[in-house]
Coordinates of C-alpha atoms in Angstrom, one line a residue:
Chain G
M6 CA -73.5 -68.6 -32.7
S7 CA -76.9 -67.7 -32.7
L8 CA -79.5 -64.7 -32.2
R9 CA -81.7 -66.2 -29.6
A10 CA -85.0 -64.9 -28.2
T11 CA -86.5 -67.3 -25.0
D12 CA -90.0 -66.9 -23.9
L13 CA -90.5 -63.4 -24.8
A14 CA -93.6 -61.5 -23.9
Y15 CA -94.6 -57.6 -24.6
R16 CA -97.3 -55.8 -23.1
V17 CA -97.8 -52.2 -24.4
P18 CA -97.3 -49.8 -21.6
G19 CA -100.8 -49.0 -20.3
G20 CA -102.3 -51.4 -22.9
H21 CA -103.0 -54.8 -24.2
Q22 CA -100.7 -57.6 -24.4
L23 CA -99.0 -58.1 -27.7
F24 CA -97.6 -61.4 -27.5
T25 CA -96.5 -64.2 -25.1
G26 CA -94.1 -67.1 -25.1
L27 CA -92.4 -66.3 -28.2
D28 CA -89.3 -68.2 -28.9
L29 CA -87.0 -67.5 -32.2
R30 CA -83.7 -68.4 -33.3
V31 CA -81.6 -66.9 -36.4
E32 CA -78.0 -69.0 -36.8
A33 CA -75.2 -67.1 -38.2
G34 CA -75.4 -66.9 -42.3
Q35 CA -79.3 -68.0 -41.7
V36 CA -82.1 -66.3 -43.6
V37 CA -85.1 -66.5 -41.7
G38 CA -88.6 -64.9 -42.9
L39 CA -90.9 -63.8 -40.3
T40 CA -94.6 -62.7 -41.3
G41 CA -97.7 -62.5 -39.3
E42 CA -101.0 -60.2 -39.8
S43 CA -101.0 -56.6 -39.4
G44 CA -100.7 -55.5 -35.6
C45 CA -99.5 -58.7 -34.1
G46 CA -96.3 -57.0 -33.0
K47 CA -93.7 -57.9 -35.9
S48 CA -92.1 -54.5 -35.6
T49 CA -92.3 -54.4 -31.8
L50 CA -90.5 -58.1 -31.7
A51 CA -87.7 -56.5 -34.3
R52 CA -87.2 -53.7 -32.1
I53 CA -86.8 -55.9 -29.0
L54 CA -84.4 -58.2 -30.9
A55 CA -82.1 -55.2 -31.6
G56 CA -82.2 -54.0 -28.1
H57 CA -84.1 -50.9 -28.8
L58 CA -87.1 -51.8 -26.7
P59 CA -86.9 -54.0 -23.6
P60 CA -89.2 -57.0 -23.4
T61 CA -92.0 -57.5 -20.6
T62 CA -90.6 -60.7 -19.8
G63 CA -88.0 -63.1 -21.5
T64 CA -84.5 -62.9 -22.6
V65 CA -82.5 -62.1 -26.1
L66 CA -79.1 -63.3 -26.6
T67 CA -76.6 -62.5 -29.3
D68 CA -74.0 -65.2 -29.3
G69 CA -74.8 -66.0 -25.7
Y70 CA -74.5 -62.3 -24.5
P71 CA -77.5 -59.8 -23.8
V72 CA -78.2 -57.7 -26.8
N73 CA -78.2 -54.4 -25.4
A74 CA -74.5 -54.8 -24.0
P75 CA -72.3 -51.6 -23.9
G76 CA -70.7 -50.8 -27.2
P77 CA -71.8 -51.2 -30.5
R78 CA -74.7 -53.8 -31.1
P79 CA -74.0 -57.1 -33.1
V80 CA -77.4 -56.8 -34.1
Q81 CA -78.9 -54.1 -36.5
L82 CA -82.1 -52.8 -37.6
V83 CA -83.4 -51.4 -40.8
Q84 CA -86.8 -50.3 -40.6
Q85 CA -90.0 -49.6 -42.5
H86 CA -89.6 -45.9 -42.4
P87 CA -86.0 -44.8 -43.0
E88 CA -86.9 -40.9 -42.7
K89 CA -87.4 -41.8 -39.2
A90 CA -84.1 -43.8 -38.5
V91 CA -82.0 -40.6 -39.4
N92 CA -81.1 -37.4 -37.8
P93 CA -83.3 -34.7 -40.1
R94 CA -80.8 -32.4 -39.7
W95 CA -77.6 -34.5 -40.6
T96 CA -76.0 -34.9 -44.2
M97 CA -75.8 -38.6 -45.2
R98 CA -72.1 -38.2 -44.7
S99 CA -72.6 -37.6 -40.9
V100 CA -75.3 -40.4 -40.7
V101 CA -72.9 -43.2 -42.0
A102 CA -70.1 -42.1 -40.4
E103 CA -71.8 -42.2 -36.9
A104 CA -72.0 -46.2 -37.3
H105 CA -68.7 -46.8 -39.0
D106 CA -66.2 -45.6 -42.0
P107 CA -67.9 -47.5 -45.1
D108 CA -66.3 -49.6 -47.4
P109 CA -66.4 -47.7 -51.1
A110 CA -67.1 -51.4 -52.4
L111 CA -70.0 -51.8 -50.3
C112 CA -71.4 -48.4 -51.4
E113 CA -71.0 -49.5 -54.8
R114 CA -73.0 -52.8 -54.4
L115 CA -75.9 -51.2 -52.6
G116 CA -76.2 -48.4 -55.5
I117 CA -75.4 -45.4 -53.0
R118 CA -73.8 -42.4 -55.5
A119 CA -71.1 -40.6 -54.2
E120 CA -73.3 -37.0 -54.7
W121 CA -75.8 -38.3 -52.1
Y122 CA -73.3 -38.0 -49.2
G123 CA -73.9 -34.1 -49.0
R124 CA -77.4 -34.3 -49.0
R125 CA -79.8 -34.3 -46.2
P126 CA -82.6 -36.8 -45.7
A127 CA -85.4 -34.6 -47.0
E128 CA -83.2 -34.2 -50.3
L129 CA -83.4 -37.8 -51.0
S130 CA -86.0 -40.1 -52.1
G131 CA -87.3 -43.1 -49.4
G132 CA -85.4 -45.6 -51.4
E133 CA -82.1 -43.7 -51.7
L134 CA -82.2 -42.8 -47.8
Q135 CA -83.2 -46.8 -47.0
R136 CA -80.0 -47.8 -49.1
F137 CA -77.9 -45.6 -46.6
C138 CA -79.7 -47.2 -43.7
L139 CA -78.8 -50.4 -45.0
L140 CA -75.2 -49.4 -45.4
R141 CA -75.1 -48.1 -41.9
A142 CA -76.3 -51.2 -40.6
L143 CA -73.9 -53.5 -42.2
G144 CA -71.0 -52.4 -40.2
P145 CA -68.0 -54.6 -39.7
R146 CA -69.3 -55.8 -36.3
T147 CA -72.7 -56.6 -37.6
R148 CA -73.5 -60.5 -36.7
Y149 CA -77.2 -60.1 -37.7
L150 CA -79.6 -57.9 -39.6
I151 CA -83.2 -57.5 -39.1
A152 CA -85.2 -55.9 -42.1
D153 CA -88.4 -55.0 -41.2
E154 CA -90.6 -54.3 -44.2
M155 CA -87.1 -52.8 -45.7
T156 CA -88.2 -52.5 -49.4
A157 CA -91.6 -51.5 -48.9
M158 CA -90.9 -48.2 -50.9
F159 CA -89.1 -50.0 -53.6
D160 CA -90.6 -51.1 -56.9
T161 CA -90.5 -55.0 -57.1
L162 CA -87.4 -54.9 -59.6
T163 CA -85.3 -52.9 -57.3
Q164 CA -86.8 -54.7 -54.5
A165 CA -85.2 -58.2 -56.0
E166 CA -82.1 -56.2 -57.1
L167 CA -81.5 -55.0 -53.4
F168 CA -82.6 -58.2 -51.5
A169 CA -80.3 -60.3 -54.1
V170 CA -77.2 -57.9 -53.0
V171 CA -78.2 -58.0 -49.1
R172 CA -78.4 -62.1 -49.7
D173 CA -74.7 -62.0 -51.4
I174 CA -73.4 -59.8 -48.5
V175 CA -74.7 -61.8 -45.4
T176 CA -73.5 -65.1 -46.9
E177 CA -70.3 -63.9 -47.7
R178 CA -69.7 -62.5 -44.1
S179 CA -72.1 -65.3 -42.3
I180 CA -74.6 -62.8 -41.1
G181 CA -77.9 -64.0 -39.9
L182 CA -80.8 -62.2 -41.7
L183 CA -84.1 -61.7 -40.2
V184 CA -86.5 -60.6 -43.0
I185 CA -90.1 -59.1 -41.8
S186 CA -92.5 -58.9 -44.4
H187 CA -96.1 -59.6 -45.7
D188 CA -95.0 -60.8 -48.8
I189 CA -94.9 -64.7 -48.8
P190 CA -93.2 -65.0 -52.5
L191 CA -90.6 -62.6 -51.2
L192 CA -90.0 -64.6 -48.1
D193 CA -90.3 -68.1 -50.2
R194 CA -87.5 -67.1 -52.6
L195 CA -85.2 -65.4 -50.3
C196 CA -85.4 -67.5 -46.9
D197 CA -84.3 -70.8 -45.5
E198 CA -86.8 -70.8 -43.0
I199 CA -90.1 -69.1 -42.5
V200 CA -91.7 -68.5 -39.1
A201 CA -95.1 -67.1 -38.6
M202 CA -96.0 -65.1 -35.7
P203 CA -98.0 -67.3 -33.2
E204 CA -101.7 -67.5 -33.5
Q205 CA -102.1 -66.8 -29.7
A206 CA -99.7 -63.2 -30.5
S207 CA -102.9 -61.5 -32.3
A208 CA -105.5 -63.5 -30.5
V209 CA -104.3 -62.4 -26.9
S210 CA -107.2 -60.7 -25.3
P211 CA -106.3 -57.5 -22.8
Chain F
M27 CA -124.3 -25.9 -47.8
S28 CA -120.9 -23.9 -47.3
H29 CA -117.6 -25.3 -47.8
P30 CA -114.8 -24.2 -45.5
S31 CA -112.1 -22.4 -47.7
P32 CA -109.1 -24.5 -48.2
A33 CA -106.0 -23.8 -45.9
P34 CA -103.0 -22.4 -47.9
P35 CA -100.5 -25.1 -48.7
R36 CA -97.6 -25.5 -46.4
T37 CA -94.9 -24.1 -48.7
T38 CA -97.1 -20.9 -49.0
R39 CA -97.6 -20.5 -45.0
R40 CA -93.9 -21.0 -44.8
R41 CA -92.9 -18.8 -47.1
S42 CA -95.1 -16.1 -45.8
A43 CA -93.6 -16.9 -42.1
S44 CA -90.2 -16.8 -43.7
V45 CA -91.0 -13.2 -44.9
D46 CA -92.4 -12.0 -41.7
L47 CA -89.5 -13.1 -39.7
A48 CA -87.0 -11.6 -42.3
I49 CA -89.0 -7.9 -41.5
A50 CA -89.1 -8.6 -37.8
A51 CA -85.4 -9.4 -37.8
A52 CA -84.7 -6.4 -40.2
C53 CA -86.5 -4.2 -37.8
V54 CA -84.9 -5.7 -34.8
G55 CA -81.4 -5.4 -36.6
A56 CA -81.9 -1.8 -37.5
L57 CA -82.9 -0.9 -34.1
L58 CA -80.1 -2.3 -32.5
L59 CA -77.8 -1.0 -35.1
A60 CA -79.4 2.5 -34.4
I61 CA -78.6 2.4 -30.9
V62 CA -75.4 1.3 -30.6
V63 CA -74.1 3.6 -33.7
T64 CA -75.8 6.6 -31.8
A65 CA -74.6 5.8 -28.3
W66 CA -71.1 5.7 -30.3
L67 CA -71.5 8.8 -31.9
L68 CA -73.2 11.0 -28.9
D69 CA -70.9 13.2 -26.7
E70 CA -71.0 11.9 -23.2
S71 CA -70.4 15.4 -21.6
S72 CA -74.0 15.8 -22.4
L73 CA -74.6 13.2 -19.6
R74 CA -73.1 15.9 -17.2
S75 CA -75.6 18.2 -15.6
H76 CA -75.8 21.3 -16.8
A77 CA -77.6 24.0 -14.1
G78 CA -78.6 26.6 -16.8
A79 CA -80.7 23.9 -18.9
R80 CA -82.9 22.3 -16.2
L81 CA -86.3 20.7 -17.1
M82 CA -86.3 21.7 -20.4
P83 CA -89.0 20.6 -22.8
P84 CA -88.0 18.7 -26.1
G85 CA -86.7 21.0 -28.9
P86 CA -84.0 21.2 -31.3
D87 CA -81.2 21.5 -28.9
H88 CA -82.5 18.8 -26.7
L89 CA -84.5 16.1 -28.6
F90 CA -86.2 14.5 -25.7
G91 CA -85.8 17.7 -23.2
T92 CA -83.5 17.5 -20.3
D93 CA -83.9 16.4 -16.7
W94 CA -84.2 18.2 -13.4
L95 CA -80.3 18.4 -13.4
G96 CA -80.1 19.7 -16.9
R97 CA -78.6 16.2 -18.4
D98 CA -79.6 15.6 -21.8
L99 CA -82.6 13.1 -22.1
F100 CA -81.9 11.8 -25.5
T101 CA -78.4 10.8 -24.5
R102 CA -79.4 9.2 -21.7
T103 CA -82.1 7.3 -23.1
I104 CA -79.7 6.1 -25.8
M105 CA -76.9 5.3 -23.3
G106 CA -79.7 3.4 -20.9
L107 CA -81.2 1.2 -24.1
R108 CA -77.4 0.3 -24.6
L109 CA -76.8 -0.9 -21.4
S110 CA -80.3 -2.6 -21.1
L111 CA -79.3 -4.4 -24.7
T112 CA -76.1 -5.5 -23.3
V113 CA -77.7 -6.9 -20.0
G114 CA -80.6 -8.3 -21.9
V115 CA -78.3 -10.3 -24.2
V116 CA -75.9 -11.8 -21.2
T117 CA -78.9 -12.5 -19.1
A118 CA -81.1 -14.1 -21.7
L119 CA -77.9 -16.3 -22.9
L120 CA -77.3 -17.4 -19.3
S121 CA -81.0 -18.0 -18.7
V122 CA -81.2 -20.0 -21.9
A123 CA -77.9 -21.8 -21.2
V124 CA -79.3 -23.0 -17.7
A125 CA -82.2 -24.1 -19.1
T126 CA -80.8 -26.1 -22.0
V127 CA -78.5 -28.0 -20.1
L128 CA -81.0 -28.9 -17.0
G129 CA -83.8 -29.7 -19.6
I130 CA -81.5 -32.0 -21.6
A131 CA -79.9 -33.4 -18.5
A132 CA -83.3 -34.1 -16.8
A133 CA -84.7 -36.1 -19.8
L134 CA -81.5 -37.8 -21.0
L135 CA -80.5 -38.9 -17.3
G136 CA -83.9 -39.6 -15.7
G137 CA -84.0 -41.3 -12.4
W138 CA -83.0 -39.1 -9.3
V139 CA -81.5 -36.5 -11.7
D140 CA -84.8 -35.8 -13.4
A141 CA -86.5 -36.0 -10.1
V142 CA -84.3 -33.1 -8.5
I143 CA -84.4 -31.0 -11.7
S144 CA -88.0 -31.3 -11.8
W145 CA -88.7 -30.7 -8.2
L146 CA -86.3 -27.4 -8.6
I147 CA -88.4 -26.0 -11.7
D148 CA -91.9 -26.8 -9.6
L149 CA -90.4 -24.9 -6.5
S150 CA -89.1 -21.8 -8.8
I151 CA -92.1 -21.8 -10.4
G152 CA -94.2 -21.6 -7.1
I153 CA -92.5 -18.7 -5.7
P154 CA -93.6 -15.2 -7.2
H155 CA -91.1 -14.4 -9.6
L156 CA -91.0 -10.8 -8.9
V157 CA -90.1 -11.5 -5.3
F158 CA -87.7 -14.2 -6.0
M159 CA -85.9 -12.0 -8.3
V160 CA -85.6 -9.2 -6.0
L161 CA -84.2 -11.5 -3.3
V162 CA -81.9 -12.9 -5.5
A163 CA -80.8 -9.4 -7.1
F164 CA -80.5 -8.2 -3.2
S165 CA -78.8 -11.2 -1.9
V166 CA -75.7 -10.9 -4.6
G167 CA -75.2 -7.3 -3.8
G168 CA -77.8 -5.6 -6.5
G169 CA -75.8 -3.6 -9.5
I170 CA -75.6 -5.2 -12.9
K171 CA -74.6 -8.6 -11.1
G172 CA -77.7 -8.8 -8.8
I173 CA -79.7 -8.0 -12.1
V174 CA -78.0 -10.7 -14.4
I175 CA -78.0 -13.3 -11.6
G176 CA -81.6 -12.5 -10.3
I177 CA -83.2 -12.7 -13.5
S178 CA -81.3 -15.8 -14.9
L179 CA -82.1 -17.5 -11.8
T180 CA -85.6 -16.8 -12.1
H181 CA -86.3 -17.2 -15.7
W182 CA -84.9 -20.6 -16.7
M183 CA -88.0 -22.7 -15.7
S184 CA -90.6 -22.6 -18.3
L185 CA -87.8 -23.2 -21.4
A186 CA -86.3 -26.0 -19.3
R187 CA -89.6 -27.6 -18.6
L188 CA -90.2 -27.2 -23.1
I189 CA -86.6 -28.7 -23.6
R190 CA -87.3 -31.6 -20.8
A191 CA -90.4 -32.6 -22.9
D192 CA -88.6 -32.2 -26.4
V193 CA -85.8 -34.6 -25.2
L194 CA -88.2 -37.2 -23.4
H195 CA -89.9 -37.4 -26.9
L196 CA -86.6 -37.3 -29.1
R197 CA -84.9 -40.1 -26.6
H198 CA -87.4 -42.5 -28.2
S199 CA -87.1 -41.6 -31.6
D200 CA -85.6 -44.0 -34.0
F201 CA -82.4 -42.3 -34.8
V202 CA -81.3 -41.8 -31.3
L203 CA -82.2 -45.7 -30.5
A204 CA -80.1 -46.4 -33.9
S205 CA -77.4 -44.2 -32.5
R206 CA -77.5 -46.0 -29.3
G207 CA -77.1 -49.4 -31.2
F208 CA -73.7 -48.0 -32.7
G209 CA -72.5 -47.8 -29.5
R210 CA -72.6 -44.0 -28.9
S211 CA -72.7 -42.6 -25.7
E212 CA -75.3 -40.6 -24.0
W213 CA -72.9 -37.7 -24.1
F214 CA -72.5 -38.1 -27.8
I215 CA -76.4 -38.4 -28.2
A216 CA -76.9 -35.0 -26.2
R217 CA -74.3 -33.2 -28.1
R218 CA -74.8 -34.2 -31.7
H219 CA -78.3 -35.1 -31.5
L220 CA -80.4 -33.8 -29.2
F221 CA -78.7 -30.4 -29.0
G222 CA -79.2 -29.5 -32.6
Q223 CA -82.7 -30.6 -32.3
V224 CA -83.4 -28.4 -29.4
L225 CA -81.6 -25.2 -30.7
P226 CA -84.6 -23.8 -32.4
Q227 CA -86.7 -23.7 -29.2
A228 CA -83.7 -22.4 -27.6
L229 CA -83.1 -19.7 -29.8
V230 CA -87.0 -18.7 -29.8
G231 CA -86.6 -18.9 -26.1
F232 CA -83.5 -16.4 -25.8
V233 CA -85.7 -13.9 -28.2
L234 CA -88.6 -14.2 -26.5
M235 CA -86.5 -13.9 -23.2
F236 CA -84.6 -11.1 -24.4
P237 CA -87.5 -8.3 -23.9
H238 CA -88.6 -9.9 -20.5
V239 CA -85.2 -9.2 -19.4
V240 CA -85.1 -5.7 -20.6
L241 CA -88.6 -5.0 -18.8
H242 CA -87.3 -6.8 -15.4
E243 CA -84.1 -4.6 -15.8
A244 CA -86.1 -1.5 -15.7
A245 CA -88.4 -2.8 -13.0
L246 CA -85.3 -4.1 -10.8
T247 CA -83.7 -0.6 -11.4
F248 CA -86.8 1.2 -10.5
L249 CA -87.5 -0.5 -7.3
G250 CA -84.0 0.1 -6.4
F251 CA -82.6 -3.3 -6.5
G252 CA -80.5 -2.7 -9.8
F253 CA -78.2 -0.2 -11.0
S254 CA -77.2 2.8 -9.1
P255 CA -78.8 6.2 -9.2
Q256 CA -76.1 8.0 -11.5
T257 CA -76.1 5.0 -14.2
P258 CA -78.1 6.1 -17.2
A259 CA -80.3 3.0 -17.2
I260 CA -84.1 3.0 -18.6
G261 CA -85.6 1.8 -14.9
I262 CA -83.6 4.9 -13.3
L263 CA -85.0 7.2 -15.9
L264 CA -88.4 6.2 -15.6
H265 CA -88.0 6.1 -11.8
E266 CA -86.9 9.6 -11.8
G267 CA -89.6 10.9 -14.5
M268 CA -92.3 9.5 -12.9
P269 CA -92.9 12.2 -10.3
H270 CA -92.5 14.6 -12.6
I271 CA -95.5 13.7 -14.9
S272 CA -97.9 15.4 -12.6
S273 CA -96.0 18.5 -12.5
G274 CA -96.4 19.0 -16.3
M275 CA -92.9 17.4 -17.2
W276 CA -94.2 14.4 -19.2
W277 CA -91.2 14.0 -21.3
M278 CA -88.8 12.8 -18.4
A279 CA -90.9 9.6 -18.3
L280 CA -92.7 9.3 -21.8
F281 CA -89.6 9.4 -24.2
P282 CA -87.6 6.6 -22.2
G283 CA -90.8 4.6 -21.7
L284 CA -91.8 4.8 -25.5
C285 CA -88.2 3.8 -26.5
L286 CA -88.2 0.9 -24.3
L287 CA -91.6 -0.4 -25.5
L288 CA -90.2 0.0 -28.9
V289 CA -87.3 -2.2 -28.3
V290 CA -89.3 -4.8 -26.3
L291 CA -92.2 -5.0 -28.9
A292 CA -89.8 -5.6 -31.9
F293 CA -88.1 -8.5 -30.2
A294 CA -91.5 -9.7 -28.8
R295 CA -92.5 -9.8 -32.6
L296 CA -89.2 -11.1 -33.5
G297 CA -89.4 -14.1 -31.2
D298 CA -93.2 -14.8 -32.1
R299 CA -92.2 -14.9 -35.6
L300 CA -89.3 -17.2 -34.9
R301 CA -91.5 -19.6 -32.6
V302 CA -94.3 -19.6 -35.7
L303 CA -91.4 -20.9 -38.2
T304 CA -90.0 -23.4 -36.1
S305 CA -93.4 -24.8 -35.1
S306 CA -94.9 -25.2 -38.1
P307 CA -95.2 -28.6 -39.9
G308 CA -92.2 -30.3 -41.8
Q309 CA -89.5 -28.3 -40.1
G310 CA -87.2 -31.0 -39.9
G311 CA -84.6 -31.3 -42.6

């Protein structure tokens, strides 16, 4: 039971090669950290792992099945910019309902207040919006969660609190968690294993 | 060394655009109300000919004068405007609906569907549209059906192209990709995500299309492919009035023409204000 990427390569359409020959494995219930310098393709890799973007070559399998098989995907992505990840014209109630019917206990653990449900994304702060994105991503079918600079808009204390909650949830539900961050101390505290994007990733010439 | 004056803050610009839009909408609303109420209050018997009141200039009894059969031109102009408004709304709605459905379908389904719709857009834009419109109107038998179908089928392409471009951009946006990740179908995405996003564009298209339709309805009727001669349509009034201008009966074409211009300008202004507001930065939300 794992999220497994094999021999992944991605070339920006009409542009340069971002990475080649990349292998990555996240076991169910494991917390893996991914770091690397800016522009090396961490966010692109996250999108490929979540099935949002096809790789140029290579495969991504979740528990042996292709990641972009029809139906709700077992891999969910929480991105750096929550305001782009939700329909700006919808209320938060619709945003969450699109994914699943949320468990009130989970909402409470994530610090989501009832009065926020009637608001639209522009009426919430980045941090509040990110909690909704996290709630939406933690549906009953989620087996793997990718957190791409998820807490960039939180202060250190809130960041620590939120990751503690997420860590507890993924442990309880045996969800594999891939944390992408530049914050090495955070990854050290949180992860069972830390992986760096390969040297060649940023060094590959056009 | 001179410095460029700072641009007004975004909120001020949006407020100013909103006020402009409210004024334009109020003008259009007042104009529509005036036309509909006046047409309802008018005595339709004044549409009949009166041999004793032929070619009378504007005066207290006949505000816009009378025509060569003694019919009151004010009544005919108001009736013509009401007819033009009805045709304008129906045709613009039909045209915008075709553009929206085809634009979304082309961008979302891609492949051969996109190729066929894009080819159709290029082909239709390539034909001179007045000729195309006359051919379509003539082939379906003219009249109101000819006008509605003729104008609708020749005026969906530009908006469809705009909507296609919008959807092509939106289909790769993070919230659409996330929706697919939650197992939502393309139909759900088109209906719930994309339609709402392109609706302002479609609304602007509708309002801008409206005066265009009214002008084309008048043109088609003027050329003899629209309404029958006894219908009090603006195109018919202009067609009948034009030959009399050179013989001193200026009122026969002037008043219907001015009223048409007023309606067209009011709608064009409203559409323009709406376009400015919906395309201003930070529109989302």
